[in-house]
């Protein structure tokens, strides 16, 4: 995804918009949505794990229970057995929590969490820490290490490190009041979205460990990037309303397009919708040019590509089932695509 240059002009409206219409995100996403048969017992067990670890209190408990991260995990890893799905569910619940926690951290705090978590990933048994984030990493990653291959493990840790580095960059921009240009935003956002480690989990749940020459191949990298961009772009569309009402600086492509390109809200939304469509096409175009590495590796690659496909369709449906972006109105918004802007909360 390169920084878009809109080819049409727009005028700034005289009054603030009251809402916008989402693009039809499903018309070009024809991939089947499958739910892991272990979804509900594993999801409930994972939720209880996080509640026990974090000792959340209301209203945070209600907010967390409305997240339904286990259901997202079950849609993204529909063929995982219960053990591997549980590890992924614990990671996903932790990941959403750490994403929220990092919004409150400065650069030094973010790097402190990074050092702790990466150390826990490197040696989940022997590394000792009092930090809650690190303790939770030790819990799920010690189970991950029981069956994960060395390549898959290294890819997970490396991409988690990229996530923390990008989160620190975001914290620095937030503290300094910096507004990113579009190219810089795209670069940072590809890692703050936090999906790249989830791609390593595709290998983990399938019990495969792709050779370096496969994962470094330009076609595989292009398909990963297209998947990541669809997730990122659609997430910016679906999370915009909650973000714009928060009263703090937004890390969202809609805001960047409006600021840098002078687009109005609906034009920015429509443009991102087109980018989602373009990236699904890019995924398919690259699928058609996949080389062959021999029968066994090709079988593993097919599993991995199917996993990327699940990561395109799963989050899209989950975003309307979860309470994270639309509260109780997700199903209505999914049907009519109309988003009414929430009032902006005053700064604390």
mmCIF file of C-alpha atoms in Angstrom, residues 55-307:
data_model
loop_
_atom_site.group_PDB
_atom_site.id
_atom_site.type_symbol
_atom_site.label_atom_id
_atom_site.label_comp_id
_atom_site.label_asym_id
_atom_site.label_seq_id
_atom_site.Cartn_x
_atom_site.Cartn_y
_atom_site.Cartn_z
ATOM 1 C CA UNK A 55 -8.040 -8.519 38.519
ATOM 2 C CA UNK A 56 -10.171 -6.139 36.459
ATOM 3 C CA UNK A 57 -13.012 -4.270 38.149
ATOM 4 C CA UNK A 58 -16.189 -2.802 36.712
ATOM 5 C CA UNK A 59 -16.784 -1.147 34.295
ATOM 6 C CA UNK A 60 -13.674 -2.658 32.695
ATOM 7 C CA UNK A 61 -14.994 -6.210 33.184
ATOM 8 C CA UNK A 62 -18.133 -5.453 31.176
ATOM 9 C CA UNK A 63 -16.084 -3.757 28.464
ATOM 10 C CA UNK A 64 -13.723 -6.720 28.254
ATOM 11 C CA UNK A 65 -16.500 -9.303 28.137
ATOM 12 C CA UNK A 66 -18.043 -7.413 25.212
ATOM 13 C CA UNK A 67 -14.801 -7.699 23.248
ATOM 14 C CA UNK A 68 -15.316 -11.363 22.249
ATOM 15 C CA UNK A 69 -11.652 -11.780 21.293
ATOM 16 C CA UNK A 70 -12.030 -15.551 21.563
ATOM 17 C CA UNK A 71 -14.609 -15.505 18.793
ATOM 18 C CA UNK A 72 -12.183 -13.523 16.617
ATOM 19 C CA UNK A 73 -9.490 -16.098 17.335
ATOM 20 C CA UNK A 74 -11.830 -18.947 16.460
ATOM 21 C CA UNK A 75 -12.657 -17.329 13.098
ATOM 22 C CA UNK A 76 -8.994 -16.750 12.271
ATOM 23 C CA UNK A 77 -7.822 -20.230 13.297
ATOM 24 C CA UNK A 78 -10.854 -22.416 12.485
ATOM 25 C CA UNK A 79 -8.867 -25.663 12.224
ATOM 26 C CA UNK A 80 -6.802 -25.374 15.418
ATOM 27 C CA UNK A 81 -7.176 -28.014 18.112
ATOM 28 C CA UNK A 82 -8.330 -26.886 21.554
ATOM 29 C CA UNK A 83 -4.814 -26.617 23.017
ATOM 30 C CA UNK A 84 -3.422 -24.430 20.245
ATOM 31 C CA UNK A 85 -6.600 -22.360 20.010
ATOM 32 C CA UNK A 86 -6.378 -21.640 23.731
ATOM 33 C CA UNK A 87 -2.807 -20.338 23.401
ATOM 34 C CA UNK A 88 -3.913 -18.093 20.527
ATOM 35 C CA UNK A 89 -6.971 -16.914 22.463
ATOM 36 C CA UNK A 90 -4.858 -16.025 25.485
ATOM 37 C CA UNK A 91 -2.475 -14.128 23.223
ATOM 38 C CA UNK A 92 -5.370 -12.311 21.562
ATOM 39 C CA UNK A 93 -6.940 -11.270 24.865
ATOM 40 C CA UNK A 94 -3.538 -10.134 26.112
ATOM 41 C CA UNK A 95 -2.907 -8.309 22.827
ATOM 42 C CA UNK A 96 -6.070 -6.236 23.026
ATOM 43 C CA UNK A 97 -5.288 -5.433 26.661
ATOM 44 C CA UNK A 98 -1.714 -4.383 25.925
ATOM 45 C CA UNK A 99 -2.945 -2.237 23.033
ATOM 46 C CA UNK A 100 -5.233 -0.353 25.414
ATOM 47 C CA UNK A 101 -2.590 -0.125 28.148
ATOM 48 C CA UNK A 102 0.017 1.312 25.772
ATOM 49 C CA UNK A 103 -2.293 4.243 24.989
ATOM 50 C CA UNK A 104 -1.470 5.451 28.505
ATOM 51 C CA UNK A 105 2.312 4.912 28.290
ATOM 52 C CA UNK A 106 5.018 7.336 27.241
ATOM 53 C CA UNK A 107 8.024 6.285 25.164
ATOM 54 C CA UNK A 108 10.101 5.084 28.115
ATOM 55 C CA UNK A 109 7.170 3.147 29.536
ATOM 56 C CA UNK A 110 6.513 1.506 26.187
ATOM 57 C CA UNK A 111 10.131 0.433 25.805
ATOM 58 C CA UNK A 112 10.066 -0.875 29.363
ATOM 59 C CA UNK A 113 7.113 -3.105 28.518
ATOM 60 C CA UNK A 114 8.869 -4.115 25.316
ATOM 61 C CA UNK A 115 12.031 -5.210 27.119
ATOM 62 C CA UNK A 116 10.013 -7.182 29.642
ATOM 63 C CA UNK A 117 7.819 -8.962 27.096
ATOM 64 C CA UNK A 118 10.597 -9.765 24.636
ATOM 65 C CA UNK A 119 12.632 -11.238 27.505
ATOM 66 C CA UNK A 120 9.619 -13.337 28.478
ATOM 67 C CA UNK A 121 9.296 -14.580 24.910
ATOM 68 C CA UNK A 122 12.991 -15.477 24.757
ATOM 69 C CA UNK A 123 12.883 -17.506 27.974
ATOM 70 C CA UNK A 124 9.338 -17.866 29.317
ATOM 71 C CA UNK A 125 10.332 -20.412 31.953
ATOM 72 C CA UNK A 126 13.333 -18.798 33.594
ATOM 73 C CA UNK A 127 12.735 -15.086 33.042
ATOM 74 C CA UNK A 128 11.409 -13.452 36.205
ATOM 75 C CA UNK A 129 9.357 -10.254 36.329
ATOM 76 C CA UNK A 130 6.831 -8.453 38.501
ATOM 77 C CA UNK A 131 5.244 -6.697 35.511
ATOM 78 C CA UNK A 132 1.760 -7.992 34.752
ATOM 79 C CA UNK A 133 2.274 -7.856 30.976
ATOM 80 C CA UNK A 134 5.415 -9.975 31.285
ATOM 81 C CA UNK A 135 3.788 -12.510 33.610
ATOM 82 C CA UNK A 136 0.983 -13.009 31.108
ATOM 83 C CA UNK A 137 3.511 -13.460 28.293
ATOM 84 C CA UNK A 138 5.253 -16.152 30.336
ATOM 85 C CA UNK A 139 1.932 -17.929 30.835
ATOM 86 C CA UNK A 140 0.860 -18.280 27.220
ATOM 87 C CA UNK A 141 4.296 -18.375 25.609
ATOM 88 C CA UNK A 142 5.568 -21.223 27.770
ATOM 89 C CA UNK A 143 2.695 -23.237 26.277
ATOM 90 C CA UNK A 144 3.438 -21.910 22.789
ATOM 91 C CA UNK A 145 7.039 -23.123 23.057
ATOM 92 C CA UNK A 146 5.947 -26.710 23.706
ATOM 93 C CA UNK A 147 5.100 -27.305 20.039
ATOM 94 C CA UNK A 148 6.217 -24.264 17.985
ATOM 95 C CA UNK A 149 8.961 -24.634 15.393
ATOM 96 C CA UNK A 150 12.095 -22.465 15.590
ATOM 97 C CA UNK A 151 11.298 -20.410 12.472
ATOM 98 C CA UNK A 152 7.733 -19.750 13.570
ATOM 99 C CA UNK A 153 8.949 -18.789 17.060
ATOM 100 C CA UNK A 154 11.519 -16.349 15.735
ATOM 101 C CA UNK A 155 9.000 -14.751 13.384
ATOM 102 C CA UNK A 156 6.560 -14.265 16.249
ATOM 103 C CA UNK A 157 9.156 -12.615 18.501
ATOM 104 C CA UNK A 158 10.585 -10.439 15.718
ATOM 105 C CA UNK A 159 7.186 -9.113 14.667
ATOM 106 C CA UNK A 160 6.179 -8.504 18.296
ATOM 107 C CA UNK A 161 9.338 -6.414 18.636
ATOM 108 C CA UNK A 162 8.288 -4.404 15.573
ATOM 109 C CA UNK A 163 4.900 -3.859 17.224
ATOM 110 C CA UNK A 164 6.480 -2.410 20.375
ATOM 111 C CA UNK A 165 8.874 -0.205 18.380
ATOM 112 C CA UNK A 166 5.961 1.191 16.366
ATOM 113 C CA UNK A 167 3.931 1.706 19.565
ATOM 114 C CA UNK A 168 6.834 3.704 21.014
ATOM 115 C CA UNK A 169 6.887 5.826 17.848
ATOM 116 C CA UNK A 170 3.164 6.414 18.257
ATOM 117 C CA UNK A 171 3.666 7.388 21.912
ATOM 118 C CA UNK A 172 6.401 9.844 20.924
ATOM 119 C CA UNK A 173 4.207 11.433 18.245
ATOM 120 C CA UNK A 174 1.325 11.644 20.713
ATOM 121 C CA UNK A 175 3.471 13.348 23.353
ATOM 122 C CA UNK A 176 4.911 15.861 20.877
ATOM 123 C CA UNK A 177 1.628 16.517 19.096
ATOM 124 C CA UNK A 178 3.089 15.361 15.787
ATOM 125 C CA UNK A 179 0.745 14.716 12.882
ATOM 126 C CA UNK A 180 2.154 12.036 10.592
ATOM 127 C CA UNK A 181 2.118 12.426 6.838
ATOM 128 C CA UNK A 182 0.364 9.639 4.981
ATOM 129 C CA UNK A 183 3.474 7.685 4.001
ATOM 130 C CA UNK A 184 4.820 7.738 7.567
ATOM 131 C CA UNK A 185 1.426 6.807 8.968
ATOM 132 C CA UNK A 186 1.136 3.764 6.690
ATOM 133 C CA UNK A 187 4.597 2.560 7.696
ATOM 134 C CA UNK A 188 3.909 2.817 11.431
ATOM 135 C CA UNK A 189 0.335 1.558 11.227
ATOM 136 C CA UNK A 190 1.348 -1.695 9.548
ATOM 137 C CA UNK A 191 3.011 -2.645 12.834
ATOM 138 C CA UNK A 192 0.765 -0.931 15.422
ATOM 139 C CA UNK A 193 -2.195 -2.926 14.108
ATOM 140 C CA UNK A 194 -0.445 -5.951 15.639
ATOM 141 C CA UNK A 195 -1.381 -8.554 13.029
ATOM 142 C CA UNK A 196 2.037 -9.715 11.893
ATOM 143 C CA UNK A 197 2.615 -11.903 14.984
ATOM 144 C CA UNK A 198 -0.792 -13.434 14.310
ATOM 145 C CA UNK A 199 0.467 -14.626 10.926
ATOM 146 C CA UNK A 200 3.182 -16.611 12.705
ATOM 147 C CA UNK A 201 0.390 -18.236 14.710
ATOM 148 C CA UNK A 202 -1.026 -19.623 11.458
ATOM 149 C CA UNK A 203 2.071 -21.814 11.283
ATOM 150 C CA UNK A 204 1.862 -22.578 14.994
ATOM 151 C CA UNK A 205 -1.703 -23.920 14.985
ATOM 152 C CA UNK A 206 -1.049 -25.964 11.810
ATOM 153 C CA UNK A 207 2.171 -27.365 13.273
ATOM 154 C CA UNK A 208 4.217 -26.278 10.273
ATOM 155 C CA UNK A 209 7.463 -24.305 10.129
ATOM 156 C CA UNK A 210 7.928 -22.728 6.716
ATOM 157 C CA UNK A 211 11.480 -22.517 5.346
ATOM 158 C CA UNK A 212 13.113 -19.089 5.220
ATOM 159 C CA UNK A 213 13.217 -19.156 1.419
ATOM 160 C CA UNK A 214 9.437 -19.438 1.410
ATOM 161 C CA UNK A 215 8.589 -16.734 3.953
ATOM 162 C CA UNK A 216 11.076 -14.338 2.365
ATOM 163 C CA UNK A 217 9.742 -14.882 -1.168
ATOM 164 C CA UNK A 218 8.356 -11.663 -2.724
ATOM 165 C CA UNK A 219 4.987 -13.249 -3.527
ATOM 166 C CA UNK A 220 4.488 -14.471 0.048
ATOM 167 C CA UNK A 221 5.579 -11.095 1.418
ATOM 168 C CA UNK A 222 3.169 -9.325 -0.947
ATOM 169 C CA UNK A 223 0.263 -11.526 0.181
ATOM 170 C CA UNK A 224 1.105 -10.906 3.833
ATOM 171 C CA UNK A 225 1.260 -7.174 3.208
ATOM 172 C CA UNK A 226 -2.035 -7.165 1.310
ATOM 173 C CA UNK A 227 -3.675 -9.071 4.188
ATOM 174 C CA UNK A 228 -2.210 -6.711 6.762
ATOM 175 C CA UNK A 229 -3.352 -3.684 4.770
ATOM 176 C CA UNK A 230 -6.933 -4.951 4.418
ATOM 177 C CA UNK A 231 -7.078 -5.506 8.189
ATOM 178 C CA UNK A 232 -5.505 -2.126 8.923
ATOM 179 C CA UNK A 233 -7.639 -0.143 6.493
ATOM 180 C CA UNK A 234 -10.920 -1.761 7.527
ATOM 181 C CA UNK A 235 -10.005 -1.346 11.197
ATOM 182 C CA UNK A 236 -9.399 2.367 10.679
ATOM 183 C CA UNK A 237 -12.834 2.643 9.089
ATOM 184 C CA UNK A 238 -14.592 0.680 11.808
ATOM 185 C CA UNK A 239 -12.767 2.212 14.794
ATOM 186 C CA UNK A 240 -12.935 5.822 13.606
ATOM 187 C CA UNK A 241 -16.126 6.741 15.435
ATOM 188 C CA UNK A 242 -14.863 5.582 18.824
ATOM 189 C CA UNK A 243 -11.496 7.249 18.224
ATOM 190 C CA UNK A 244 -12.900 10.597 17.090
ATOM 191 C CA UNK A 245 -15.069 10.773 20.192
ATOM 192 C CA UNK A 246 -12.216 10.043 22.596
ATOM 193 C CA UNK A 247 -10.940 13.618 22.721
ATOM 194 C CA UNK A 248 -7.320 12.597 22.112
ATOM 195 C CA UNK A 249 -5.136 12.537 19.007
ATOM 196 C CA UNK A 250 -6.182 9.911 16.495
ATOM 197 C CA UNK A 251 -3.992 7.208 14.994
ATOM 198 C CA UNK A 252 -6.328 6.684 12.063
ATOM 199 C CA UNK A 253 -5.998 6.940 8.297
ATOM 200 C CA UNK A 254 -9.307 8.792 7.932
ATOM 201 C CA UNK A 255 -7.961 11.652 10.040
ATOM 202 C CA UNK A 256 -4.679 11.656 8.123
ATOM 203 C CA UNK A 257 -6.464 11.812 4.754
ATOM 204 C CA UNK A 258 -8.722 14.630 5.934
ATOM 205 C CA UNK A 259 -5.762 16.601 7.288
ATOM 206 C CA UNK A 260 -3.216 16.016 4.535
ATOM 207 C CA UNK A 261 -5.373 15.588 1.430
ATOM 208 C CA UNK A 262 -8.182 17.927 2.459
ATOM 209 C CA UNK A 263 -10.852 15.282 1.979
ATOM 210 C CA UNK A 264 -14.165 15.486 3.752
ATOM 211 C CA UNK A 265 -15.150 12.613 6.020
ATOM 212 C CA UNK A 266 -17.234 10.644 3.517
ATOM 213 C CA UNK A 267 -14.676 11.003 0.725
ATOM 214 C CA UNK A 268 -11.930 9.737 3.044
ATOM 215 C CA UNK A 269 -14.097 6.783 4.046
ATOM 216 C CA UNK A 270 -14.900 5.955 0.422
ATOM 217 C CA UNK A 271 -11.264 6.204 -0.599
ATOM 218 C CA UNK A 272 -10.175 3.771 2.109
ATOM 219 C CA UNK A 273 -12.969 1.437 1.050
ATOM 220 C CA UNK A 274 -11.512 1.395 -2.448
ATOM 221 C CA UNK A 275 -8.071 0.645 -1.014
ATOM 222 C CA UNK A 276 -9.553 -2.351 0.833
ATOM 223 C CA UNK A 277 -10.942 -3.622 -2.475
ATOM 224 C CA UNK A 278 -7.622 -3.034 -4.222
ATOM 225 C CA UNK A 279 -5.705 -4.996 -1.594
ATOM 226 C CA UNK A 280 -8.029 -7.993 -1.809
ATOM 227 C CA UNK A 281 -7.371 -7.962 -5.538
ATOM 228 C CA UNK A 282 -3.628 -7.678 -4.871
ATOM 229 C CA UNK A 283 -3.897 -10.747 -2.607
ATOM 230 C CA UNK A 284 -5.592 -12.714 -5.395
ATOM 231 C CA UNK A 285 -3.226 -11.487 -8.096
ATOM 232 C CA UNK A 286 -0.253 -12.722 -6.088
ATOM 233 C CA UNK A 287 -1.973 -16.005 -5.228
ATOM 234 C CA UNK A 288 -2.148 -16.671 -8.969
ATOM 235 C CA UNK A 289 1.642 -16.311 -9.279
ATOM 236 C CA UNK A 290 2.694 -18.502 -6.362
ATOM 237 C CA UNK A 291 5.747 -20.600 -7.299
ATOM 238 C CA UNK A 292 6.186 -24.253 -6.389
ATOM 239 C CA UNK A 293 8.625 -25.494 -3.756
ATOM 240 C CA UNK A 294 7.752 -29.180 -4.086
ATOM 241 C CA UNK A 295 4.707 -31.175 -2.995
ATOM 242 C CA UNK A 296 5.158 -31.060 0.806
ATOM 243 C CA UNK A 297 6.152 -27.390 1.038
ATOM 244 C CA UNK A 298 3.374 -26.455 -1.377
ATOM 245 C CA UNK A 299 0.909 -28.213 0.948
ATOM 246 C CA UNK A 300 2.183 -26.147 3.867
ATOM 247 C CA UNK A 301 2.097 -22.939 1.825
ATOM 248 C CA UNK A 302 -1.534 -23.638 0.902
ATOM 249 C CA UNK A 303 -2.359 -23.939 4.629
ATOM 250 C CA UNK A 304 -0.575 -20.651 5.313
ATOM 251 C CA UNK A 305 -2.336 -18.802 2.479
ATOM 252 C CA UNK A 306 -5.670 -20.160 3.683
ATOM 253 C CA UNK A 307 -4.752 -18.784 7.100
#
